Coordinates of C-alpha atoms and ligand atoms in Angstrom, one line a residue:
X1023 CA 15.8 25.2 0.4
X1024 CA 14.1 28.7 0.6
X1025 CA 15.6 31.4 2.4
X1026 CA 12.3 33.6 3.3
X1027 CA 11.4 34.2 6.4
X1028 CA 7.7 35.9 5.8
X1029 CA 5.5 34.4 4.1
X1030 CA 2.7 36.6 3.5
X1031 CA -0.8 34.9 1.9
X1032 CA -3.9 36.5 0.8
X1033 CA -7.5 34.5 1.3
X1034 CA -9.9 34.3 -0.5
X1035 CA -12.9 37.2 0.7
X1036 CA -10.3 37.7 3.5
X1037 CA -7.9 38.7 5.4
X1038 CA -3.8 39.0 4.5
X1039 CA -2.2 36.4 7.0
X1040 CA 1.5 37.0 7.9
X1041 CA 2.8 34.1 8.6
X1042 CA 6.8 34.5 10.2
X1043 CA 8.8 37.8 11.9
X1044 CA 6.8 40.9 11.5
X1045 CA 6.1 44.1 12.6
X1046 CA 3.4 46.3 11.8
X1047 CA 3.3 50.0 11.8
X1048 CA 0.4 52.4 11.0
X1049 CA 1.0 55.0 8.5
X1050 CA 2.9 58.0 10.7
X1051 CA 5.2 55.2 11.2
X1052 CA 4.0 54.3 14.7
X1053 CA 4.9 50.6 15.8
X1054 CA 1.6 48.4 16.7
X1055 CA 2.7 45.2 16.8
X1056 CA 5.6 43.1 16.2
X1057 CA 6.0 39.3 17.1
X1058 CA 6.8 36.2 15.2
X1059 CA 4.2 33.3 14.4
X1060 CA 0.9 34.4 12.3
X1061 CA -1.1 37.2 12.4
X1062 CA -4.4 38.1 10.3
X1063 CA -4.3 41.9 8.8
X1064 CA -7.6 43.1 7.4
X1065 CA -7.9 44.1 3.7
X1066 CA -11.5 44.7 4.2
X1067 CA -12.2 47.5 5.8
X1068 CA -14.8 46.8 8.7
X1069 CA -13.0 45.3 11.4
X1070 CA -13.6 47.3 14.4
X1071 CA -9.6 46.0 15.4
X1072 CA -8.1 47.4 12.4
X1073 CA -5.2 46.6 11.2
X1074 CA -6.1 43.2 12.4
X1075 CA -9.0 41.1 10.9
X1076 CA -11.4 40.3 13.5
X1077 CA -13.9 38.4 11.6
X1078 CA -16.0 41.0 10.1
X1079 CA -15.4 40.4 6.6
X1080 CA -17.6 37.1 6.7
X1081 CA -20.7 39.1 7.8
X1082 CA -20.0 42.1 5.3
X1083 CA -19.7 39.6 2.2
X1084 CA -16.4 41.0 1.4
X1085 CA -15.1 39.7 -2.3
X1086 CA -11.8 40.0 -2.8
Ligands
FES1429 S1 -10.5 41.0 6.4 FE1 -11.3 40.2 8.1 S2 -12.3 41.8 9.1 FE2 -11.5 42.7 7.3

């Protein structure tokens, strides 16, 4: 039996989804968002929710 408690998956043309405890801090080091469960961070660059994926890449055509 594992012992990790993140699980962290990338999608296909999408987002990074966080899948366990978590926190999320922006660059200076400023907390903006912590919580357990799943959460959907944005790798592409045009969500207007940023760091969370709101969608956007689907109507951008994001590859990745
Ligand atoms: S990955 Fe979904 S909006 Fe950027």
């Amino acid at each position: 039996m594992s012992d990790i408690k993140t699980k962290i998956k990338l999608m296909p043309n999408g987002p990074v989804i966080v899948e366990g405890n978590f926190e999320v801090f922006s660059a200076d080091g400023t907390e903006m968002a912590q919580g357990k469960g799943m959460v959907a961070l944005c790798r592409c660059g045009a969500s207007a929710s940023k760091p969370f994926c709101d969608g956007a890449h689907a109507k951008i055509g994001f590859q990745g």
